[in-house]
Amino acid sequence: MKRLIYTAFMLLTFVSCDQWFDVEPKGEGTSGNGLFNNEVSFRDYMNGIYADLRSRDLYGGNLTLGGVEFLAQTFVPYTGAEAWTRMDFNSDMARTIARKAYGGLYAVIYRCNDLLRQFDRNPDVEFVSGSREMMMAETRALRAFLHFELLRLFSPAYAVDASASFVPWIGSVDGPAVTMTSAELLDRILSELDAALVQLEACDPVVTGVGYDDMSLLGTSPADRCWKLNYYAVAVVKARALMFRGAQSDCREASTLLGSVIEKGGYEFVRTVSDSDYSFSREFIFALPSDEKGFCALSEELFGPSGKGVVLSSQISLDDLSSDDRRRGWIDGDNTMRTKFAPTSKIDLWETAPAIPMVKLGEVYLLAAEAAAKSGDLVSGISRFNNFMTERNSASMVLAQDASLDQLMEAVDLQYRYEFMGEGVRFHFCKRLDKTITAFDGSQISEVGKKYLPIVQ
């Protein structure tokens, strides 16, 4: 897996990300200005869908480093972002972020539905055997993933209110939005992910090891499936959704799924210094290739000497990490996180900018630890956590085998704080569990599970 991911990054030196992500297909059938008469046409359109996700309004900014990460109290906010950071979702900043995220995510869902419509409308287009099925399953999985993201952002946590009805399911270009409760929507999301997993297991190159195109068309070879919502990424997304619901049976199923990713995926942790790849790219299960500047530019805007002057919260301390833990390198001498996504944070050999992490190996282990423990197998949960700490060069932080569930969850929470710095992940963890969060200024933010972004027209 290490070799495959490095090969995928090497492609960036020969083909620019913007060339990969043409937003309209080329050919002789139409969807808007697009054309569909060959497999490349469909692949171009799919690449454009992923390009939309890396915008500043979505995962290239607001839903990760530039917005949601502040809710986890990682940073002391810049002037004007204080209300947002305290989770005042009626503030002007919150309403702006919410409006752009809601519209942006549904716009991408529309394009997923449009692509699926084109598959139905063009059954005679020839595909390499298995490629059509892979792309259709991937598109359905991406549509389900985006509905789940909307559910996490725009509804209360499932454990707090499963009857809320704020996020509709949109399953076609022409059909109506279907109003559902959170419980009903989550059932639909899980059903869609299940169906996608069955198909992807049979035809995804990341599972089969067999690609579909000798020209390395993005997303069709085992090496570059990390840039797409591949089989293993879908498995992790399903585990997220199961843990969001949180019944013991859900935890048991999530534990099995995550164990399969660990045992069969072939992914490896970064244990030693590897050039200047501070974002640990080889641990990515699914990532979005950043544009020419991407997170580098955003990192400089936040942390750079001429930027907004954002520094790490006092809740972030290097003393919480073992001396050999490579994540210590993310924090620079000025108490900022500039190093992780700085322009120098790249694989020097191929001059690639840091990607936008969407699903990482660390989450697999931490979620697996929680899932096993909450399914009734605390010993296995502790073992998963301890394996993770060993892989992070932090063997001194392993838990005793007789640790309690509370002790495990406290340790997991601490690792969420460090493992996903700048990625917008810990807020969703805290919200799912309805944790009280200590704000950057020492105040307490309670009932986090009840907080959700407003739907702004």
Tab-separated table of C-alpha atoms in Angstrom:
chain	number	residue	atom	x	y	z
A	1	MET	CA	0.000	0.000	0.000
A	2	LYS	CA	2.861	2.399	0.756
A	3	ARG	CA	4.245	1.846	-2.742
A	4	LEU	CA	0.833	2.342	-4.341
A	5	ILE	CA	0.129	5.633	-2.588
A	6	TYR	CA	3.571	7.005	-3.319
A	7	THR	CA	3.031	6.058	-6.974
A	8	ALA	CA	-0.226	7.976	-6.928
A	9	PHE	CA	1.508	11.071	-5.572
A	10	MET	CA	4.173	10.748	-8.249
A	11	LEU	CA	1.492	11.237	-10.904
A	12	LEU	CA	1.105	14.813	-9.699
A	13	THR	CA	4.427	15.781	-11.258
A	14	PHE	CA	3.269	14.837	-14.719
A	15	VAL	CA	-0.426	15.807	-14.720
A	16	SER	CA	-1.685	18.883	-12.881
A	17	CYS	CA	-4.636	18.546	-10.539
A	18	ASP	CA	-6.615	20.999	-12.641
A	19	GLN	CA	-6.146	18.764	-15.694
A	20	TRP	CA	-7.351	15.817	-13.681
A	21	PHE	CA	-10.437	17.670	-12.523
A	22	ASP	CA	-12.027	18.927	-15.732
A	23	VAL	CA	-15.534	19.809	-14.593
A	24	GLU	CA	-17.392	18.789	-17.765
A	25	PRO	CA	-17.075	15.609	-19.841
A	26	LYS	CA	-15.936	15.564	-23.441
A	27	GLY	CA	-17.808	13.541	-26.053
A	28	GLU	CA	-21.054	13.499	-28.021
A	29	GLY	CA	-24.013	13.241	-25.625
A	30	THR	CA	-24.991	16.091	-23.325
A	31	SER	CA	-25.603	17.054	-19.733
A	32	GLY	CA	-25.612	20.812	-19.615
A	33	ASN	CA	-22.506	21.564	-21.683
A	34	GLY	CA	-21.117	18.084	-21.136
A	35	LEU	CA	-20.892	15.165	-23.525
A	36	PHE	CA	-21.131	11.439	-22.873
A	37	ASN	CA	-20.054	9.025	-25.574
A	38	ASN	CA	-17.148	7.108	-24.002
A	39	GLU	CA	-15.745	6.029	-20.668
A	40	VAL	CA	-13.427	9.047	-20.476
A	41	SER	CA	-16.476	11.325	-20.654
A	42	PHE	CA	-17.898	9.773	-17.491
A	43	ARG	CA	-14.518	9.815	-15.747
A	44	ASP	CA	-14.006	13.496	-16.533
A	45	TYR	CA	-17.377	14.330	-15.042
A	46	MET	CA	-16.664	12.295	-11.915
A	47	ASN	CA	-13.339	14.091	-11.496
A	48	GLY	CA	-15.213	17.377	-11.648
A	49	ILE	CA	-17.473	16.235	-8.819
A	50	TYR	CA	-14.451	15.643	-6.610
A	51	ALA	CA	-13.017	19.006	-7.660
A	52	ASP	CA	-16.117	20.712	-6.276
A	53	LEU	CA	-15.490	19.121	-2.870
A	54	ARG	CA	-12.090	20.765	-2.485
A	55	SER	CA	-13.455	24.333	-2.681
A	56	ARG	CA	-12.902	26.739	0.217
A	57	ASP	CA	-16.623	26.584	0.979
A	58	LEU	CA	-16.379	22.836	1.571
A	59	TYR	CA	-13.422	20.607	2.489
A	60	GLY	CA	-10.758	22.982	1.216
A	61	GLY	CA	-11.592	25.381	4.034
A	62	ASN	CA	-14.875	25.803	5.909
A	63	LEU	CA	-15.526	22.153	6.729
A	64	THR	CA	-11.966	21.461	7.824
A	65	LEU	CA	-8.974	23.667	8.653
A	66	GLY	CA	-10.623	27.049	8.061
A	67	GLY	CA	-13.886	26.548	9.928
A	68	VAL	CA	-15.048	23.376	11.673
A	69	GLU	CA	-11.620	22.808	13.229
A	70	PHE	CA	-12.108	25.965	15.307
A	71	LEU	CA	-15.163	24.324	16.938
A	72	ALA	CA	-12.870	21.683	18.468
A	73	GLN	CA	-11.042	24.532	20.251
A	74	THR	CA	-7.748	23.693	18.597
A	75	PHE	CA	-7.018	27.373	17.972
A	76	VAL	CA	-7.356	30.725	19.638
A	77	PRO	CA	-9.606	32.345	17.015
A	78	TYR	CA	-8.701	35.424	15.034
A	79	THR	CA	-10.685	38.617	15.512
A	80	GLY	CA	-14.175	38.105	14.150
A	81	ALA	CA	-14.231	34.323	14.613
A	82	GLU	CA	-14.828	34.257	18.374
A	83	ALA	CA	-18.607	33.755	18.226
A	84	TRP	CA	-18.259	30.947	15.682
A	85	THR	CA	-15.624	29.224	17.807
A	86	ARG	CA	-17.973	29.372	20.822
A	87	MET	CA	-20.595	27.653	18.637
A	88	ASP	CA	-22.877	30.646	18.368
A	89	PHE	CA	-24.436	29.414	15.164
A	90	ASN	CA	-26.621	32.501	14.852
A	91	SER	CA	-23.533	34.653	14.282
A	92	ASP	CA	-22.930	36.183	10.863
A	93	MET	CA	-19.880	33.971	10.288
A	94	ALA	CA	-21.820	30.822	11.174
A	95	ARG	CA	-24.702	31.719	8.904
A	96	THR	CA	-22.327	32.392	6.028
A	97	ILE	CA	-20.481	29.102	6.511
A	98	ALA	CA	-23.785	27.250	6.883
A	99	ARG	CA	-25.308	28.742	3.745
A	100	LYS	CA	-22.285	27.929	1.615
A	101	ALA	CA	-21.867	24.414	3.038
A	102	TYR	CA	-25.539	23.490	2.696
A	103	GLY	CA	-25.766	24.769	-0.855
A	104	GLY	CA	-22.370	23.396	-1.836
A	105	LEU	CA	-22.983	19.878	-0.537
A	106	TYR	CA	-26.374	19.629	-2.188
A	107	ALA	CA	-24.896	20.975	-5.425
A	108	VAL	CA	-22.429	18.073	-5.414
A	109	ILE	CA	-25.266	15.657	-4.612
A	110	TYR	CA	-27.075	17.031	-7.672
A	111	ARG	CA	-24.047	16.257	-9.821
A	112	CYS	CA	-23.877	12.721	-8.408
A	113	ASN	CA	-27.525	12.257	-9.348
A	114	ASP	CA	-26.849	13.736	-12.773
A	115	LEU	CA	-23.980	11.327	-13.369
A	116	LEU	CA	-26.137	8.371	-12.346
A	117	ARG	CA	-28.797	9.623	-14.750
A	118	GLN	CA	-26.229	9.663	-17.555
A	119	PHE	CA	-25.315	6.057	-16.819
A	120	ASP	CA	-29.007	5.187	-17.247
A	121	ARG	CA	-29.387	7.285	-20.389
A	122	ASN	CA	-26.289	5.930	-22.110
A	123	PRO	CA	-26.336	2.151	-21.628
A	124	ASP	CA	-24.580	1.517	-24.944
A	125	VAL	CA	-21.372	3.375	-24.056
A	126	GLU	CA	-18.566	0.838	-23.845
A	127	PHE	CA	-16.572	0.527	-20.618
A	128	VAL	CA	-13.724	-1.699	-19.631
A	129	SER	CA	-15.355	-4.663	-17.907
A	130	GLY	CA	-16.129	-3.744	-14.293
A	131	SER	CA	-15.330	-0.034	-14.651
A	132	ARG	CA	-18.924	1.080	-15.195
A	133	GLU	CA	-20.078	-0.873	-12.158
A	134	MET	CA	-17.268	0.569	-10.048
A	135	MET	CA	-18.078	4.154	-10.997
A	136	MET	CA	-21.800	3.745	-10.398
A	137	ALA	CA	-21.207	2.211	-6.966
A	138	GLU	CA	-18.690	4.920	-6.101
A	139	THR	CA	-21.115	7.658	-7.134
A	140	ARG	CA	-23.918	6.196	-5.027
A	141	ALA	CA	-21.553	5.876	-2.081
A	142	LEU	CA	-20.435	9.488	-2.500
A	143	ARG	CA	-24.066	10.638	-2.564
A	144	ALA	CA	-24.714	8.754	0.684
A	145	PHE	CA	-21.509	10.125	2.226
A	146	LEU	CA	-22.575	13.705	1.448
A	147	HIS	CA	-26.039	13.182	2.939
A	148	PHE	CA	-24.337	11.893	6.083
A	149	GLU	CA	-22.122	14.976	6.195
A	150	LEU	CA	-25.239	17.137	5.976
A	151	LEU	CA	-26.839	15.116	8.753
A	152	ARG	CA	-23.821	15.608	11.032
A	153	LEU	CA	-23.688	19.351	10.383
A	154	PHE	CA	-27.338	20.372	10.150
A	155	SER	CA	-29.063	18.110	12.693
A	156	PRO	CA	-28.611	17.321	16.372
A	157	ALA	CA	-26.606	14.247	17.268
A	158	TYR	CA	-28.571	11.025	16.798
A	159	ALA	CA	-28.287	10.156	20.490
A	160	VAL	CA	-29.838	13.519	21.397
A	161	ASP	CA	-32.702	13.679	18.895
A	162	ALA	CA	-33.185	11.015	16.230
A	163	SER	CA	-36.605	12.427	15.314
A	164	ALA	CA	-35.295	15.751	13.984
A	165	SER	CA	-36.258	16.326	10.358
A	166	PHE	CA	-33.966	18.965	8.881
A	167	VAL	CA	-32.007	17.185	6.133
A	168	PRO	CA	-33.932	15.778	3.144
A	169	TRP	CA	-32.799	12.918	0.935
A	170	ILE	CA	-32.407	13.878	-2.719
A	171	GLY	CA	-32.017	10.763	-4.830
A	172	SER	CA	-32.530	12.026	-8.362
A	173	VAL	CA	-32.194	15.112	-10.532
A	174	ASP	CA	-35.913	15.434	-11.247
A	175	GLY	CA	-37.503	13.899	-8.167
A	176	PRO	CA	-38.573	15.802	-5.052
A	177	ALA	CA	-36.547	16.146	-1.886
A	178	VAL	CA	-37.810	13.479	0.505
A	179	THR	CA	-38.358	14.698	4.044
A	180	MET	CA	-37.051	12.211	6.602
A	181	THR	CA	-36.262	12.060	10.284
A	182	SER	CA	-32.620	11.648	11.206
A	183	ALA	CA	-33.324	7.996	12.009
A	184	GLU	CA	-34.936	7.393	8.610
A	185	LEU	CA	-32.223	9.267	6.758
A	186	LEU	CA	-29.491	7.326	8.532
A	187	ASP	CA	-31.213	4.062	7.598
A	188	ARG	CA	-31.257	5.186	3.959
A	189	ILE	CA	-27.600	6.221	4.067
A	190	LEU	CA	-26.552	2.880	5.552
A	191	SER	CA	-28.588	0.990	2.964
A	192	GLU	CA	-26.906	2.905	0.129
A	193	LEU	CA	-23.452	2.315	1.599
A	194	ASP	CA	-24.190	-1.391	1.995
A	195	ALA	CA	-25.130	-1.730	-1.662
A	196	ALA	CA	-22.047	0.209	-2.752
A	197	LEU	CA	-19.749	-1.953	-0.636
A	198	VAL	CA	-21.043	-5.141	-2.222
A	199	GLN	CA	-20.355	-3.818	-5.712
A	200	LEU	CA	-17.014	-2.202	-4.867
A	201	GLU	CA	-15.693	-5.336	-3.221
A	202	ALA	CA	-16.101	-7.087	-6.563
A	203	CYS	CA	-14.677	-4.418	-8.858
A	204	ASP	CA	-12.661	-1.765	-6.989
A	205	PRO	CA	-8.980	-1.945	-7.990
A	206	VAL	CA	-7.948	-1.161	-4.405
A	207	VAL	CA	-9.463	-4.565	-3.502
A	208	THR	CA	-8.810	-6.594	-6.645
A	209	GLY	CA	-5.394	-5.123	-7.451
A	210	VAL	CA	-6.410	-4.897	-11.115
A	211	GLY	CA	-6.778	-1.497	-12.799
A	212	TYR	CA	-8.972	-0.520	-15.710
A	213	ASP	CA	-6.815	1.761	-17.840
A	214	ASP	CA	-3.201	1.551	-19.000
A	215	MET	CA	-3.090	5.357	-19.271
A	216	SER	CA	-3.587	5.723	-15.499
A	217	LEU	CA	-6.868	7.588	-15.909
A	218	LEU	CA	-7.385	9.007	-12.422
A	219	GLY	CA	-9.353	6.691	-10.226
A	220	THR	CA	-9.080	3.525	-12.313
A	221	SER	CA	-5.813	2.005	-11.068
A	222	PRO	CA	-5.044	0.587	-7.607
A	223	ALA	CA	-2.401	3.262	-7.052
A	224	ASP	CA	-4.712	6.241	-7.408
A	225	ARG	CA	-7.835	4.924	-5.703
A	226	CYS	CA	-6.799	6.902	-2.611
A	227	TRP	CA	-8.079	9.968	-4.509
A	228	LYS	CA	-11.577	8.500	-4.724
A	229	LEU	CA	-14.169	7.159	-2.324
A	230	ASN	CA	-12.883	3.609	-2.649
A	231	TYR	CA	-14.043	0.387	-1.010
A	232	TYR	CA	-12.066	0.810	2.209
A	233	ALA	CA	-13.050	4.467	2.550
A	234	VAL	CA	-16.710	3.521	2.160
A	235	ALA	CA	-16.272	0.896	4.875
A	236	VAL	CA	-14.946	3.571	7.246
A	237	VAL	CA	-17.764	5.968	6.326
A	238	LYS	CA	-20.276	3.225	7.091
A	239	ALA	CA	-18.552	2.647	10.444
A	240	ARG	CA	-18.867	6.391	11.159
A	241	ALA	CA	-22.583	6.224	10.428
A	242	LEU	CA	-23.042	3.136	12.608
A	243	MET	CA	-21.239	4.797	15.507
A	244	PHE	CA	-23.356	7.920	14.960
A	245	ARG	CA	-26.395	5.750	15.753
A	246	GLY	CA	-24.447	4.010	18.472
A	247	ALA	CA	-26.454	0.930	19.497
A	248	GLN	CA	-24.387	-1.982	20.764
A	249	SER	CA	-25.172	-3.950	17.610
A	250	ASP	CA	-24.023	-0.961	15.524
A	251	CYS	CA	-20.758	-0.844	17.448
A	252	ARG	CA	-20.251	-4.559	16.870
A	253	GLU	CA	-20.794	-4.188	13.124
A	254	ALA	CA	-18.528	-1.143	12.990
A	255	SER	CA	-15.821	-3.056	14.854
A	256	THR	CA	-15.962	-5.858	12.277
A	257	LEU	CA	-15.812	-3.408	9.358
A	258	LEU	CA	-12.869	-1.497	10.772
A	259	GLY	CA	-11.046	-4.697	11.652
A	260	SER	CA	-11.353	-5.718	8.010
A	261	VAL	CA	-9.807	-2.431	6.876
A	262	ILE	CA	-6.912	-2.933	9.295
A	263	GLU	CA	-6.326	-6.553	8.386
A	264	LYS	CA	-6.940	-6.480	4.630
A	265	GLY	CA	-6.297	-2.906	3.511
A	266	GLY	CA	-2.522	-3.084	3.694
A	267	TYR	CA	-2.191	0.499	4.975
A	268	GLU	CA	0.906	1.485	6.966
A	269	PHE	CA	1.651	4.153	9.554
A	270	VAL	CA	4.446	6.684	9.247
A	271	ARG	CA	6.969	5.676	11.884
A	272	THR	CA	10.124	7.502	10.765
A	273	VAL	CA	10.962	10.780	9.073
A	274	SER	CA	10.025	10.625	5.376
A	275	ASP	CA	11.290	13.662	3.459
A	276	SER	CA	9.028	16.567	4.460
A	277	ASP	CA	5.703	14.790	4.169
A	278	TYR	CA	4.350	16.249	7.407
A	279	SER	CA	0.747	15.446	6.535
A	280	PHE	CA	1.574	11.689	6.548
A	281	SER	CA	0.111	11.121	3.096
A	282	ARG	CA	0.758	7.404	3.012
A	283	GLU	CA	-1.801	7.009	5.805
A	284	PHE	CA	-4.573	8.475	3.642
A	285	ILE	CA	-7.349	6.049	2.781
A	286	PHE	CA	-9.244	8.778	0.941
A	287	ALA	CA	-7.970	12.289	0.218
A	288	LEU	CA	-8.745	15.136	-2.154
A	289	PRO	CA	-5.771	16.386	-4.163
A	290	SER	CA	-5.292	19.997	-3.171
A	291	ASP	CA	-5.254	22.600	-5.900
A	292	GLU	CA	-2.052	24.508	-6.707
A	293	LYS	CA	-1.992	26.236	-3.320
A	294	GLY	CA	-4.899	24.760	-1.390
A	295	PHE	CA	-4.208	24.041	2.264
A	296	CYS	CA	-0.753	25.598	1.904
A	297	ALA	CA	-2.299	29.006	1.200
A	298	LEU	CA	-4.939	28.594	3.902
A	299	SER	CA	-2.299	27.560	6.416
A	300	GLU	CA	-0.277	30.670	5.622
A	301	GLU	CA	-3.377	32.848	5.927
A	302	LEU	CA	-4.038	31.483	9.392
A	303	PHE	CA	-0.558	30.917	10.818
A	304	GLY	CA	1.948	32.753	8.626
A	305	PRO	CA	3.868	35.842	9.799
A	306	SER	CA	1.675	38.119	7.698
A	307	GLY	CA	-1.508	36.099	8.287
A	308	LYS	CA	-4.270	36.258	10.878
A	309	GLY	CA	-2.012	35.372	13.779
A	310	VAL	CA	-3.843	32.210	14.804
A	311	VAL	CA	-2.055	30.177	17.481
A	312	LEU	CA	-2.831	26.904	19.171
A	313	SER	CA	-5.142	26.831	22.156
A	314	SER	CA	-3.591	26.320	25.573
A	315	GLN	CA	-5.371	22.962	25.540
A	316	ILE	CA	-2.789	21.752	23.023
A	317	SER	CA	0.474	20.767	24.683
A	318	LEU	CA	3.434	18.854	23.333
A	319	ASP	CA	3.737	17.302	26.774
A	320	ASP	CA	0.724	15.150	25.893
A	321	LEU	CA	2.754	13.403	23.181
A	322	SER	CA	5.736	11.109	23.616
A	323	SER	CA	9.057	12.589	22.608
A	324	ASP	CA	9.319	10.284	19.563
A	325	ASP	CA	5.772	10.890	18.365
A	326	ARG	CA	6.109	12.287	14.828
A	327	ARG	CA	3.016	14.463	15.261
A	328	ARG	CA	5.077	16.774	17.437
A	329	GLY	CA	6.527	18.064	14.162
A	330	TRP	CA	3.174	19.608	13.247
A	331	ILE	CA	3.630	22.278	15.917
A	332	ASP	CA	6.289	24.916	15.283
A	333	GLY	CA	8.276	27.090	17.662
A	334	ASP	CA	5.700	29.874	17.463
A	335	ASN	CA	2.961	27.603	18.835
A	336	THR	CA	1.140	27.333	15.533
A	337	MET	CA	0.245	24.355	13.350
A	338	ARG	CA	1.910	25.936	10.349
A	339	THR	CA	4.244	23.012	9.686
A	340	LYS	CA	1.616	20.396	8.885
A	341	PHE	CA	0.160	22.154	5.847
A	342	ALA	CA	2.943	24.618	5.077
A	343	PRO	CA	4.355	24.921	1.541
A	344	THR	CA	7.367	22.931	2.737
A	345	SER	CA	5.123	20.075	3.869
A	346	LYS	CA	5.241	17.878	0.826
A	347	ILE	CA	7.060	14.931	-0.621
A	348	ASP	CA	10.151	16.708	-1.916
A	349	LEU	CA	10.898	14.177	-4.628
A	350	TRP	CA	7.625	14.893	-6.406
A	351	GLU	CA	6.943	18.456	-5.260
A	352	THR	CA	3.350	17.713	-4.296
A	353	ALA	CA	1.304	20.075	-2.140
A	354	PRO	CA	-0.410	18.582	0.921
A	355	ALA	CA	-3.672	16.853	0.059
A	356	ILE	CA	-6.942	17.358	1.919
A	357	PRO	CA	-7.325	14.338	4.223
A	358	MET	CA	-10.842	12.865	4.271
A	359	VAL	CA	-10.377	9.371	5.757
A	360	LYS	CA	-7.155	8.387	7.509
A	361	LEU	CA	-5.676	5.291	9.069
A	362	GLY	CA	-5.593	6.882	12.527
A	363	GLU	CA	-9.370	7.233	12.544
A	364	VAL	CA	-9.721	3.557	11.692
A	365	TYR	CA	-7.790	2.548	14.810
A	366	LEU	CA	-9.402	5.045	17.191
A	367	LEU	CA	-12.897	4.301	15.949
A	368	ALA	CA	-12.143	0.570	16.089
A	369	ALA	CA	-11.015	0.890	19.706
A	370	GLU	CA	-14.247	2.633	20.670
A	371	ALA	CA	-16.433	0.296	18.623
A	372	ALA	CA	-14.925	-2.868	20.098
A	373	ALA	CA	-15.163	-1.572	23.653
A	374	LYS	CA	-18.771	-0.431	23.278
A	375	SER	CA	-19.784	-3.703	21.655
A	376	GLY	CA	-18.816	-5.478	24.862
A	377	ASP	CA	-15.211	-6.389	24.079
A	378	LEU	CA	-13.260	-3.877	26.153
A	379	VAL	CA	-10.071	-5.959	25.997
A	380	SER	CA	-10.012	-5.784	22.207
A	381	GLY	CA	-10.774	-2.074	22.334
A	382	ILE	CA	-7.807	-1.440	24.601
A	383	SER	CA	-5.633	-3.604	22.345
A	384	ARG	CA	-6.643	-1.565	19.264
A	385	PHE	CA	-5.830	1.657	21.095
A	386	ASN	CA	-2.494	0.368	22.334
A	387	ASN	CA	-1.552	-0.772	18.822
A	388	PHE	CA	-2.276	2.745	17.610
A	389	MET	CA	-0.107	4.338	20.289
A	390	THR	CA	2.754	1.973	19.438
A	391	GLU	CA	2.486	2.878	15.759
A	392	ARG	CA	2.624	6.544	16.761
A	393	ASN	CA	5.953	5.939	18.555
A	394	SER	CA	4.117	6.585	21.823
A	395	ALA	CA	4.323	3.200	23.495
A	396	SER	CA	4.706	4.984	26.841
A	397	MET	CA	1.052	6.075	26.510
A	398	VAL	CA	-0.503	2.617	26.191
A	399	LEU	CA	-3.297	1.735	28.601
A	400	ALA	CA	-3.251	-1.013	31.178
A	401	GLN	CA	-5.178	-4.097	30.093
A	402	ASP	CA	-7.558	-3.607	33.017
A	403	ALA	CA	-8.370	0.015	32.125
A	404	SER	CA	-12.028	1.000	32.319
A	405	LEU	CA	-14.216	2.085	29.410
A	406	ASP	CA	-14.143	5.647	30.745
A	407	GLN	CA	-10.348	5.603	30.825
A	408	LEU	CA	-10.232	4.301	27.263
A	409	MET	CA	-12.623	6.979	26.000
A	410	GLU	CA	-10.651	9.703	27.781
A	411	ALA	CA	-7.484	8.458	26.075
A	412	VAL	CA	-9.254	8.240	22.701
A	413	ASP	CA	-10.548	11.791	23.096
A	414	LEU	CA	-7.031	13.067	23.736
A	415	GLN	CA	-5.792	11.348	20.591
A	416	TYR	CA	-8.625	12.852	18.524
A	417	ARG	CA	-7.320	16.247	19.608
A	418	TYR	CA	-3.863	15.581	18.147
A	419	GLU	CA	-4.400	13.042	15.382
A	420	PHE	CA	-6.763	15.274	13.400
A	421	MET	CA	-5.364	18.744	14.018
A	422	GLY	CA	-6.584	21.022	11.246
A	423	GLU	CA	-8.951	18.451	9.771
A	424	GLY	CA	-12.283	19.221	11.425
A	425	VAL	CA	-12.762	15.700	12.815
A	426	ARG	CA	-12.784	16.102	16.603
A	427	PHE	CA	-15.855	18.355	16.639
A	428	HIS	CA	-17.947	15.567	15.105
A	429	PHE	CA	-16.581	13.130	17.700
A	430	CYS	CA	-17.535	15.458	20.558
A	431	LYS	CA	-20.946	16.213	19.074
A	432	ARG	CA	-21.771	12.538	18.519
A	433	LEU	CA	-21.045	11.812	22.190
A	434	ASP	CA	-22.678	15.063	23.403
A	435	LYS	CA	-19.513	16.020	25.255
A	436	THR	CA	-19.080	19.315	27.064
A	437	ILE	CA	-16.223	21.207	25.425
A	438	THR	CA	-13.913	23.667	27.134
A	439	ALA	CA	-13.700	26.711	24.876
A	440	PHE	CA	-10.488	28.508	23.959
A	441	ASP	CA	-11.209	31.133	26.630
A	442	GLY	CA	-11.902	28.614	29.405
A	443	SER	CA	-15.693	28.807	29.249
A	444	GLN	CA	-17.736	25.632	29.019
A	445	ILE	CA	-19.829	24.764	25.971
A	446	SER	CA	-22.462	22.254	27.066
A	447	GLU	CA	-25.084	20.284	25.123
A	448	VAL	CA	-22.821	20.143	22.083
A	449	GLY	CA	-24.951	17.299	20.726
A	450	LYS	CA	-27.882	19.689	20.361
A	451	LYS	CA	-25.927	22.197	18.290
A	452	TYR	CA	-26.291	22.283	14.514
A	453	LEU	CA	-25.806	24.766	11.724
A	454	PRO	CA	-28.836	26.752	10.574
A	455	ILE	CA	-30.319	26.155	7.147
A	456	VAL	CA	-29.987	29.588	5.599
A	457	GLN	CA	-31.774	30.433	2.346
